[in-house]
GROMACS .gro file of C-alpha atoms in nm:
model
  371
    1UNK     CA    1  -4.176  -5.840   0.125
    2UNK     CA    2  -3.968  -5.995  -0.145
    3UNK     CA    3  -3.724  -6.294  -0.025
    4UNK     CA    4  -3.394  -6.186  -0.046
    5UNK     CA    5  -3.175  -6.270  -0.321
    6UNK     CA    6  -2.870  -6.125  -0.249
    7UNK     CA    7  -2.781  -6.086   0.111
    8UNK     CA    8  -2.614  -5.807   0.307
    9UNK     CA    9  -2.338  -6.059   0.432
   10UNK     CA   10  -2.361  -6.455   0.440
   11UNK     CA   11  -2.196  -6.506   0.743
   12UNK     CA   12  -2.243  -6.893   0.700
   13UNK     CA   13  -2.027  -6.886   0.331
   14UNK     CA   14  -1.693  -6.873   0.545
   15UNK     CA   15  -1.783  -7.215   0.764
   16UNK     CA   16  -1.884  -7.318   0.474
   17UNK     CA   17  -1.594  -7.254   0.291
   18UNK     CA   18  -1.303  -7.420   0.592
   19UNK     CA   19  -1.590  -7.594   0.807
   20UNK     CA   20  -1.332  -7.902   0.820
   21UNK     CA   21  -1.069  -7.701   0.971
   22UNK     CA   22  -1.314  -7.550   1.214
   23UNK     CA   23  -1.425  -7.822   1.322
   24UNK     CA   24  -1.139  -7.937   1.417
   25UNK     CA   25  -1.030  -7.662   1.530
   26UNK     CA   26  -1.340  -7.616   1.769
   27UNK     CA   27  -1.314  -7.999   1.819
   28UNK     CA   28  -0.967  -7.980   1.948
   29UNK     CA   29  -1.003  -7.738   2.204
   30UNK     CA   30  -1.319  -7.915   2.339
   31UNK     CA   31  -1.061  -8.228   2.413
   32UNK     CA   32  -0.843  -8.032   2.537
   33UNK     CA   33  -1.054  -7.962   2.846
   34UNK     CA   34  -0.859  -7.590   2.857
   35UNK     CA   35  -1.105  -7.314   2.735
   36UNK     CA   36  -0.902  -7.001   2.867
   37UNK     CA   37  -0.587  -6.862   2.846
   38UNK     CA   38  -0.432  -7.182   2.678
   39UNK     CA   39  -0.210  -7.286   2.335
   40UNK     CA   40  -0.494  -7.135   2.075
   41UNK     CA   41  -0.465  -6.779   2.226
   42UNK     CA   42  -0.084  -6.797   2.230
   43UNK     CA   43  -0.108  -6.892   1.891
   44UNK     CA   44  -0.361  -6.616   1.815
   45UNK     CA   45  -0.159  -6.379   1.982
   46UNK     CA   46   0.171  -6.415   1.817
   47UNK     CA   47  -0.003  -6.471   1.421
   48UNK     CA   48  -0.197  -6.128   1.452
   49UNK     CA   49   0.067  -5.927   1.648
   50UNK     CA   50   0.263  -6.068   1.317
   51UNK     CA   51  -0.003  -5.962   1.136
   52UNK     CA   52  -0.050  -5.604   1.237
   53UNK     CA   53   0.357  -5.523   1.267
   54UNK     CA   54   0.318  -5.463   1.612
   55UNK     CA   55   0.502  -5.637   1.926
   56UNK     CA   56   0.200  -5.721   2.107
   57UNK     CA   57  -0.151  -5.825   2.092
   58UNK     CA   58  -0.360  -5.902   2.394
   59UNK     CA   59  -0.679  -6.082   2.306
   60UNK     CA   60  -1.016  -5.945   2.534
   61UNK     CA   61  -1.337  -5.972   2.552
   62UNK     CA   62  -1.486  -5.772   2.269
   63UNK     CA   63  -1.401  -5.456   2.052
   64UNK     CA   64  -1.560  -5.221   2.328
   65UNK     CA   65  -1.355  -5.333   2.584
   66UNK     CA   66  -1.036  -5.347   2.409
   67UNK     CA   67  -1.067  -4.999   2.408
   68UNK     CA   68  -1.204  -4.921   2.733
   69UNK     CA   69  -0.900  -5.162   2.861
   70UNK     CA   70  -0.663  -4.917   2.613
   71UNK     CA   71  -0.825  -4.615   2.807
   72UNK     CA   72  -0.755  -4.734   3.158
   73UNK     CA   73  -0.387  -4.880   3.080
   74UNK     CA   74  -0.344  -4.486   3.018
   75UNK     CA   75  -0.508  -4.394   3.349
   76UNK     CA   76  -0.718  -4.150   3.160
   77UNK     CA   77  -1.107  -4.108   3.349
   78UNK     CA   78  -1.293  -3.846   3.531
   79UNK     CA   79  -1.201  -3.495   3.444
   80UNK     CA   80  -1.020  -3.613   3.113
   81UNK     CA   81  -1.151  -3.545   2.777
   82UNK     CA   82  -1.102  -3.779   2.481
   83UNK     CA   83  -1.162  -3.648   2.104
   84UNK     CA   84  -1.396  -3.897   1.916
   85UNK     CA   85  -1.540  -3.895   1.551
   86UNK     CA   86  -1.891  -3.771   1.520
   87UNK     CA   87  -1.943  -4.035   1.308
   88UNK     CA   88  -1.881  -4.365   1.392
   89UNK     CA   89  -2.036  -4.654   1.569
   90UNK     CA   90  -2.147  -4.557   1.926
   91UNK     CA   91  -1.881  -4.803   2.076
   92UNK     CA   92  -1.597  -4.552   2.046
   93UNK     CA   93  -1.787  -4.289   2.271
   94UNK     CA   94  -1.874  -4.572   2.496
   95UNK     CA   95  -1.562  -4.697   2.560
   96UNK     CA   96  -1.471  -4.280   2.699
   97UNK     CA   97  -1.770  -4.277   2.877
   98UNK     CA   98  -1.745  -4.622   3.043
   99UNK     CA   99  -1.398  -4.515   3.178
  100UNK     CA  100  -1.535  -4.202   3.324
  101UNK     CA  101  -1.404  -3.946   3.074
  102UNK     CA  102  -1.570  -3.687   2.823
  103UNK     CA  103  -1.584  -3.810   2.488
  104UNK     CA  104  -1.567  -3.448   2.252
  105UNK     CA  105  -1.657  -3.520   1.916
  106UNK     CA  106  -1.466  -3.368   1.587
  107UNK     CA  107  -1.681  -3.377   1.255
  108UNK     CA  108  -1.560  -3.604   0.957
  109UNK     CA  109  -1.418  -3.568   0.648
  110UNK     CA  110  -1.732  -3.590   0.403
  111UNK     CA  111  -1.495  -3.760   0.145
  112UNK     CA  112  -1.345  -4.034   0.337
  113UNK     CA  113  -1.646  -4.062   0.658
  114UNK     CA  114  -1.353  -4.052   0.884
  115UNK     CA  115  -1.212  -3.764   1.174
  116UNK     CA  116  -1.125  -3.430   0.988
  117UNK     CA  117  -0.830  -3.380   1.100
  118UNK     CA  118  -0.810  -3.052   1.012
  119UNK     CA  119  -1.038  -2.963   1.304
  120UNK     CA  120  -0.894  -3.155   1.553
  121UNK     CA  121  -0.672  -2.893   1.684
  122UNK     CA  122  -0.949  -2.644   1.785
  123UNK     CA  123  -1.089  -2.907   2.010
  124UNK     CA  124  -0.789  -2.997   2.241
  125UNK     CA  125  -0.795  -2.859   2.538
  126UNK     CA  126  -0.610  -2.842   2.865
  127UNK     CA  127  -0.794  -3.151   3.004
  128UNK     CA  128  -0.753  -3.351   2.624
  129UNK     CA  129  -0.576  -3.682   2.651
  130UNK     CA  130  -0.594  -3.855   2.360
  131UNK     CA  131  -0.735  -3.944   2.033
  132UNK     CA  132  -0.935  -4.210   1.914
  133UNK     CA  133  -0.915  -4.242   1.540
  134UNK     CA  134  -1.174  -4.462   1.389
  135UNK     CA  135  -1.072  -4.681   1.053
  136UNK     CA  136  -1.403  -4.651   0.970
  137UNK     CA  137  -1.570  -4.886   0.727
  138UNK     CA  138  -1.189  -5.000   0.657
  139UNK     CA  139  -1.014  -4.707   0.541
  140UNK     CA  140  -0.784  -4.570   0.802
  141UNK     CA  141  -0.772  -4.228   0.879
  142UNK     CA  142  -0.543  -3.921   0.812
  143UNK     CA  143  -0.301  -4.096   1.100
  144UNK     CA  144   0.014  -3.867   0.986
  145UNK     CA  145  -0.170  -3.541   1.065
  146UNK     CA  146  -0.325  -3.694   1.360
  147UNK     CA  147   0.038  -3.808   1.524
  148UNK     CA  148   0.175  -3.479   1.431
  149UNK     CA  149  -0.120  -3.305   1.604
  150UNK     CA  150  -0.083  -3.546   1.901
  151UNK     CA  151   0.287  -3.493   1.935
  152UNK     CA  152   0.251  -3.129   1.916
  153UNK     CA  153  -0.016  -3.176   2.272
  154UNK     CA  154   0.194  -3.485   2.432
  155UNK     CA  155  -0.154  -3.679   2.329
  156UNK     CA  156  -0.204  -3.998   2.295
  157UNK     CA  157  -0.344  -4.213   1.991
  158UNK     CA  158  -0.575  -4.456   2.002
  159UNK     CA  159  -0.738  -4.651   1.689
  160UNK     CA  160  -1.014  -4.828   1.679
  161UNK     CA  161  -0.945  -5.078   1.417
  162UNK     CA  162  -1.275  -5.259   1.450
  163UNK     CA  163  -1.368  -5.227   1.058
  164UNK     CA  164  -0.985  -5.202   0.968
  165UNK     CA  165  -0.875  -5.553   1.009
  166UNK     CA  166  -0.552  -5.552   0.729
  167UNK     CA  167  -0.622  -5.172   0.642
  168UNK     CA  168  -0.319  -4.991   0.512
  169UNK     CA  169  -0.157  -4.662   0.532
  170UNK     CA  170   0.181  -4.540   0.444
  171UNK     CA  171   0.278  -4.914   0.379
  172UNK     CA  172   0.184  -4.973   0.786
  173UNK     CA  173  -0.126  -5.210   0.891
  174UNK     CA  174  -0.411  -5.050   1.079
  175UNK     CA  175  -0.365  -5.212   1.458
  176UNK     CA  176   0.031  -5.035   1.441
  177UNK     CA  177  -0.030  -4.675   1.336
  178UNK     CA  178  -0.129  -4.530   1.672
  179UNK     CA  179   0.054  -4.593   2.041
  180UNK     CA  180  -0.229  -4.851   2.027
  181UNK     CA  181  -0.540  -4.993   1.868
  182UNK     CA  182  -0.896  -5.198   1.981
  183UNK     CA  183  -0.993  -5.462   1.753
  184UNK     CA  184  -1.305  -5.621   1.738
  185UNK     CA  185  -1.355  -6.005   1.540
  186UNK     CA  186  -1.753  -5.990   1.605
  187UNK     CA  187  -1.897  -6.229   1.316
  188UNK     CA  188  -1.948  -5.965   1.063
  189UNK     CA  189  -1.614  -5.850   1.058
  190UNK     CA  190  -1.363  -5.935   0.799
  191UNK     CA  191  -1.203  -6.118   1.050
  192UNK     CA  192  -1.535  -6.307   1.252
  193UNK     CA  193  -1.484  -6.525   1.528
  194UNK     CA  194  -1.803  -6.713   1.636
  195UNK     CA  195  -1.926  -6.472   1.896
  196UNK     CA  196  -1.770  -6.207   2.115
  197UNK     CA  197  -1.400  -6.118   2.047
  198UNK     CA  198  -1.150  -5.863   2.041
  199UNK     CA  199  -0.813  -5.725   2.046
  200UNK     CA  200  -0.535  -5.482   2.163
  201UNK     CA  201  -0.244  -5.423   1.963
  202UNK     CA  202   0.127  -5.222   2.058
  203UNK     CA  203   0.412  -5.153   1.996
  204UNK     CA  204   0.416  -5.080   2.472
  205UNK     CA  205   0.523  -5.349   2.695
  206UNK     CA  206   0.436  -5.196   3.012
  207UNK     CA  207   0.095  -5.125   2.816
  208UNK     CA  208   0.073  -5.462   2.692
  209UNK     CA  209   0.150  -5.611   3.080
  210UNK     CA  210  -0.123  -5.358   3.228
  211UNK     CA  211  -0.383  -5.450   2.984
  212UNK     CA  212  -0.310  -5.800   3.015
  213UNK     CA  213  -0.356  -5.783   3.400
  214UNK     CA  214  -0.687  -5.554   3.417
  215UNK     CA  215  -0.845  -5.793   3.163
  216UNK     CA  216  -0.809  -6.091   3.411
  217UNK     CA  217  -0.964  -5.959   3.693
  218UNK     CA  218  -0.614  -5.733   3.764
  219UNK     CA  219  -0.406  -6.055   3.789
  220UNK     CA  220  -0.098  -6.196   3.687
  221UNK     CA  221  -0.058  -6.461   3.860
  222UNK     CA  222  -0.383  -6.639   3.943
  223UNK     CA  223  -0.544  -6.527   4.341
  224UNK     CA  224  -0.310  -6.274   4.335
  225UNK     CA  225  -0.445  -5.928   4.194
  226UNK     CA  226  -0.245  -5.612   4.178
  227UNK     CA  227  -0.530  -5.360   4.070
  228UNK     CA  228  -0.914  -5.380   4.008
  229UNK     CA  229  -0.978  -5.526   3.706
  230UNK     CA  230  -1.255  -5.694   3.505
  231UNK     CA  231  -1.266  -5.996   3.329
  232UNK     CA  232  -1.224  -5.952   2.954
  233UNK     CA  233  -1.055  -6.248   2.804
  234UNK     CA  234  -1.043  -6.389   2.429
  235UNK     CA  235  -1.105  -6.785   2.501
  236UNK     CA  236  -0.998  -7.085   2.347
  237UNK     CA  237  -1.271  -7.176   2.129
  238UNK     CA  238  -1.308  -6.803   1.984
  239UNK     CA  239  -0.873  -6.797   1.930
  240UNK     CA  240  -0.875  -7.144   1.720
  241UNK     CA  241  -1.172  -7.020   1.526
  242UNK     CA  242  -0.939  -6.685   1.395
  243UNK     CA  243  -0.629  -6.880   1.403
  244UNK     CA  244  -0.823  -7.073   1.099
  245UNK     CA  245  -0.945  -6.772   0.972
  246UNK     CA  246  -0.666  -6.555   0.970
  247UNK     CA  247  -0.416  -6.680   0.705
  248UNK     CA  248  -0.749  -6.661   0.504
  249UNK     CA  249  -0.801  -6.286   0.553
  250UNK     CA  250  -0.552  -6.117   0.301
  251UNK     CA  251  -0.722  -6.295   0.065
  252UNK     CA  252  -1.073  -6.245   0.127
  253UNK     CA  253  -0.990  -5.878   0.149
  254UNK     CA  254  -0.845  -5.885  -0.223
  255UNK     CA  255  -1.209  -6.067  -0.315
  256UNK     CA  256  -1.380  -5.722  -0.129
  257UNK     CA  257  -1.116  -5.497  -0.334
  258UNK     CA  258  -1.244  -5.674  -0.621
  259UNK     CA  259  -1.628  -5.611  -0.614
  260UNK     CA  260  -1.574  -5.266  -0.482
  261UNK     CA  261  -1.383  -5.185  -0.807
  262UNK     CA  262  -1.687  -5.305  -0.992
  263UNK     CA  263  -1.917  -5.079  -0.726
  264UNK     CA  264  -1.686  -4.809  -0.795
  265UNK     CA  265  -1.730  -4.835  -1.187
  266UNK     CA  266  -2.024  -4.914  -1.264
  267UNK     CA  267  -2.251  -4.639  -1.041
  268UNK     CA  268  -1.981  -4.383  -1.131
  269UNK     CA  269  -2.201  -4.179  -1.356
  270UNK     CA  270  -2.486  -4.162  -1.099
  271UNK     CA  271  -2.657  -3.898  -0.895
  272UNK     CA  272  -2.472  -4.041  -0.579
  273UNK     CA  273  -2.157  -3.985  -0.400
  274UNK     CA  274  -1.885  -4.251  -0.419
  275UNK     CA  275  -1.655  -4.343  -0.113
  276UNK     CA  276  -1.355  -4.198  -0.207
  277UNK     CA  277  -1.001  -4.382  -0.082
  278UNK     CA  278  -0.730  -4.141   0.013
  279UNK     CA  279  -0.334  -4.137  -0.107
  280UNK     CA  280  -0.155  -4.398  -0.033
  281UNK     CA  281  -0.433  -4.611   0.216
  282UNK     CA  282  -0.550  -4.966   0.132
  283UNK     CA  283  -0.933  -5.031   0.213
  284UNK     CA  284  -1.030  -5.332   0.296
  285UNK     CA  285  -1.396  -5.222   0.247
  286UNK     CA  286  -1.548  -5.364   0.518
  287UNK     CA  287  -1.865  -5.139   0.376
  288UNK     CA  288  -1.938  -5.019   0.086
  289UNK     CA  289  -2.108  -4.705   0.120
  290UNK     CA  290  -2.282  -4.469  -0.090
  291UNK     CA  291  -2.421  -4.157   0.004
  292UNK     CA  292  -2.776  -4.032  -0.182
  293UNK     CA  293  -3.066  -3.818  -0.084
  294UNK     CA  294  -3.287  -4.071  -0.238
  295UNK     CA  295  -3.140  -4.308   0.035
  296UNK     CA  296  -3.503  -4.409   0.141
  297UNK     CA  297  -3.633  -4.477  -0.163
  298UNK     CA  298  -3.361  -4.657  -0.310
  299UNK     CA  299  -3.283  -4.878  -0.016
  300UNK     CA  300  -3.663  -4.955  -0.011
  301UNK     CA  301  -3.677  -5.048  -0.409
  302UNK     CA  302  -3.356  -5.274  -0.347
  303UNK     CA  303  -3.520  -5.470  -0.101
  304UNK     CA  304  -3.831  -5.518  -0.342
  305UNK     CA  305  -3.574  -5.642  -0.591
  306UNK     CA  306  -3.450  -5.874  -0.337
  307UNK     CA  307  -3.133  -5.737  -0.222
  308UNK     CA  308  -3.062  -5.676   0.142
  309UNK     CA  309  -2.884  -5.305   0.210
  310UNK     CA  310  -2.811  -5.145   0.568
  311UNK     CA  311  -2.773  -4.813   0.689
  312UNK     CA  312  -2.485  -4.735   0.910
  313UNK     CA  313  -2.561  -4.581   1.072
  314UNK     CA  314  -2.940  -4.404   1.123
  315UNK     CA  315  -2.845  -4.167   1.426
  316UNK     CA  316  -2.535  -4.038   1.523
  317UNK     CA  317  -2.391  -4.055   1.875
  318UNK     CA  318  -2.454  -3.749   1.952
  319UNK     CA  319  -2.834  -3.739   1.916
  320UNK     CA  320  -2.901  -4.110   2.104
  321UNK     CA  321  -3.105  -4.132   2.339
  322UNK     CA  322  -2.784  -4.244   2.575
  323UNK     CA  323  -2.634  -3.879   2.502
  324UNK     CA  324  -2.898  -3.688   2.598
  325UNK     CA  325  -2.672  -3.426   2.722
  326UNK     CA  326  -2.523  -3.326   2.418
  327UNK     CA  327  -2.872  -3.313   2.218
  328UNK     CA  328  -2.782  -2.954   2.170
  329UNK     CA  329  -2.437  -3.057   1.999
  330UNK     CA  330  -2.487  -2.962   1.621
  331UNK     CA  331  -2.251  -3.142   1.378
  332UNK     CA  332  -2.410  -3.082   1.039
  333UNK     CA  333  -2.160  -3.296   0.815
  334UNK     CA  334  -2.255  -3.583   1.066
  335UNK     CA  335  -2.563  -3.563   1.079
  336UNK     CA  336  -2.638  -3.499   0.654
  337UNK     CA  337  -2.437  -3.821   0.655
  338UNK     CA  338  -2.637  -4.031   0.903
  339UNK     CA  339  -2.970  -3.910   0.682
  340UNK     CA  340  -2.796  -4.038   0.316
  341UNK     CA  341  -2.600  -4.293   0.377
  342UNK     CA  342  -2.687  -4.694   0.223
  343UNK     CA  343  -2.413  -4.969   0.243
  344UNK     CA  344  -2.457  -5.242  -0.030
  345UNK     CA  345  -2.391  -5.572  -0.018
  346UNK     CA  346  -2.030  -5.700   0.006
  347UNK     CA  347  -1.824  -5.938   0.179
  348UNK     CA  348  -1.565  -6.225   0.060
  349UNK     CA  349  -1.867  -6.459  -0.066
  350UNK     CA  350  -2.024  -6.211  -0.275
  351UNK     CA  351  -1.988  -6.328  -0.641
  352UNK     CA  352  -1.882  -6.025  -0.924
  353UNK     CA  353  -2.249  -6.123  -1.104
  354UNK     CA  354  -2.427  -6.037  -0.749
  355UNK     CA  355  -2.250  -5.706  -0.767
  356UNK     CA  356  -2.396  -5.615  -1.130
  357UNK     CA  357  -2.692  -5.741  -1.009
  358UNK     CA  358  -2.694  -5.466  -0.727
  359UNK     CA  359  -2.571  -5.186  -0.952
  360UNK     CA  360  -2.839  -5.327  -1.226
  361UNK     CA  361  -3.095  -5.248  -1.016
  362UNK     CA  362  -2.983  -4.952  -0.881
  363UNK     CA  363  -2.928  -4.807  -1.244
  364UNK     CA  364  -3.290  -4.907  -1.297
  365UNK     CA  365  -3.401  -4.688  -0.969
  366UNK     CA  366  -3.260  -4.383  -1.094
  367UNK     CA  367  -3.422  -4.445  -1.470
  368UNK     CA  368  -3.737  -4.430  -1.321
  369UNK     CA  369  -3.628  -4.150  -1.132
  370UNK     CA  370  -3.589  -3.944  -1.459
  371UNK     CA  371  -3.900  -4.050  -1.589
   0.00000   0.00000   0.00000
């Protein structure tokens, strides 16, 4: 196996890059001797509430159980139906599932990987109760069809911003385009704590105060709980790592914009389909990914060049082995997409000469394609 040249994502770069601040940051909360529910998650709070344009942001556990939190603040579980992409990370069916309600999925756009929402309406029925609308690899979705369609049904919206941090639409952030949104900072994401984190962002107060009190163990005020909860709670250490990271992230995201425009023009003229970025949406490419039936072979001539690619993702929710009963779902578009899909290297370390590197190489793959 060849050593890798150019990585998928460095996730060291960005220590690298403020590791003073860091460790101060980290340094101060360990003097502190308060490691939950303290000053750096206030802080947090406010700055990405601020961020987002919303009134609220509750920080949890992880992306997953922002939503699940989302899902129960609504009171929506057994009997209820919740439409999901077909294609996205298996988290957002989770999060439907782990409440007790029926996650029906709705096949994507093939341009954009996210919902069609074009098709949405023929899968609402009578026991529908929301939407989840996945910003998938940090382009948000069609989210002025899918309000109108979930005003029309008195639905709600949900987005899962997890690959959308700073994503925008119609001038609006992702994390304030939907009654309210899950946000996950696991390392990789453009905004990475240092483990475990996530997110809920609104515009509700009585959703904000519900969510606040199931993630602490369905408390408010401490040995006093109102409602069964669970513990899901953003700590101190993971809060004063984003609060360092965050005024960072606008610009990092115009350093991703960057090498995707060189992705974007330099494999134009191949056999391969491009991600395409929809009217009037900002993507803060999150992934870069390309879509060939050579996807095998290519990724597997990358790596002998040295560079690292992923697929995301290899099976579709539908066809794991933890959705065994809907095995006899077909969503074609999905599933052609889960079998030709490759995301290239890119993230905010990335130089512009490691992205001609990539699309060198991959120039060279299809050459010897032709011969």
């Amino acid at each position: 196996m060849a050593m890798t040249i150019i990585p998928f994502l460095n996730l060291q770069a960005p220590y690298c890059e403020l590791q003073a601040d860091l460790d101060r940051a980290v340094s101060r909360v360990m003097a502190s001797g308060w490691y939950l529910l303290g000053q750096e998650l206030c802080q947090f709070e406010s700055a990405f509430a601020s961020f987002c344009g919303t009134r609220y942001c509750i920080g949890v556990g992880n992306g997953l159980e922002a939503l699940e939190l989302i899902l129960k603040a609504y009171d929506i579980g057994p009997g209820d139906e919740v439409l999901v992409p077909s294609n996205t990370y298996i988290a957002t069916w989770l999060a439907v599932s782990n409440v007790g309600a029926t996650p029906i999925p709705v096949e994507p756009d093939s341009r954009t990987f996210n919902i069609d929402s074009s098709l949405i309406e023929a899968a609402i029925t009578p026991r529908t109760k929301a939407i989840i609308a996945v910003h998938l690899y940090g382009q948000a979705a069609d989210m002025a069809a899918i309000k109108a369609i979930a005003a029309r049904h008195s639905l709600k919206v949900l987005e899962d911003a997890a690959q959308a941090h700073g994503a925008m639409y119609h001038n609006k952030r992702a994390g304030s385009l939907g009654d309210a949104a899950g946000f996950s900072f696991y390392p990789g994401k453009n905004l990475g704590a240092m483990g475990d984190a996530g997110a809920v962002t609104t515009d509700d107060s009585n959703l904000a105060e519900k969510i606040r009190k199931l993630g602490n163990y369905g408390s408010i005020k401490k040995y006093y709980n109102d409602v069964k909860g669970v513990n899901s709670r953003l700590d101190e250490v993971q809060a004063a790592v984003l609060n360092v990271k965050l005024p960072l992230l606008d610009e990092w995201t115009e350093r991703r914009r960057v090498l995707a425009a060189i992705y974007l023009q330099q494999l134009a003229d191949l056999p391969i389909i491009l991600p395409t970025v929809i009217d009037r949406a900002q993507h803060v490419w999150h992934l870069f990914v390309i879509r060939t039936a050579k996807r095998n072979a290519l990724q597997a001539y990358l790596q002998k060049q040295g560079i690292a690619t992923l697929i995301h993702y290899p099976v579709p929710p539908h066809q794991q082995h933890a959705y065994a009963e809907m095995h006899d779902i077909k969503m074609p578009i999905c599933e052609l997409m889960h079998k030709t899909v490759l995301s290239l290297p890119i993230g905010p370390h990335l130089t512009a000469a490691d992205v001609l590197t990539v699309c060198h190489h991959i120039r060279d793959f299809y050459a010897s394609q032709a011969l």
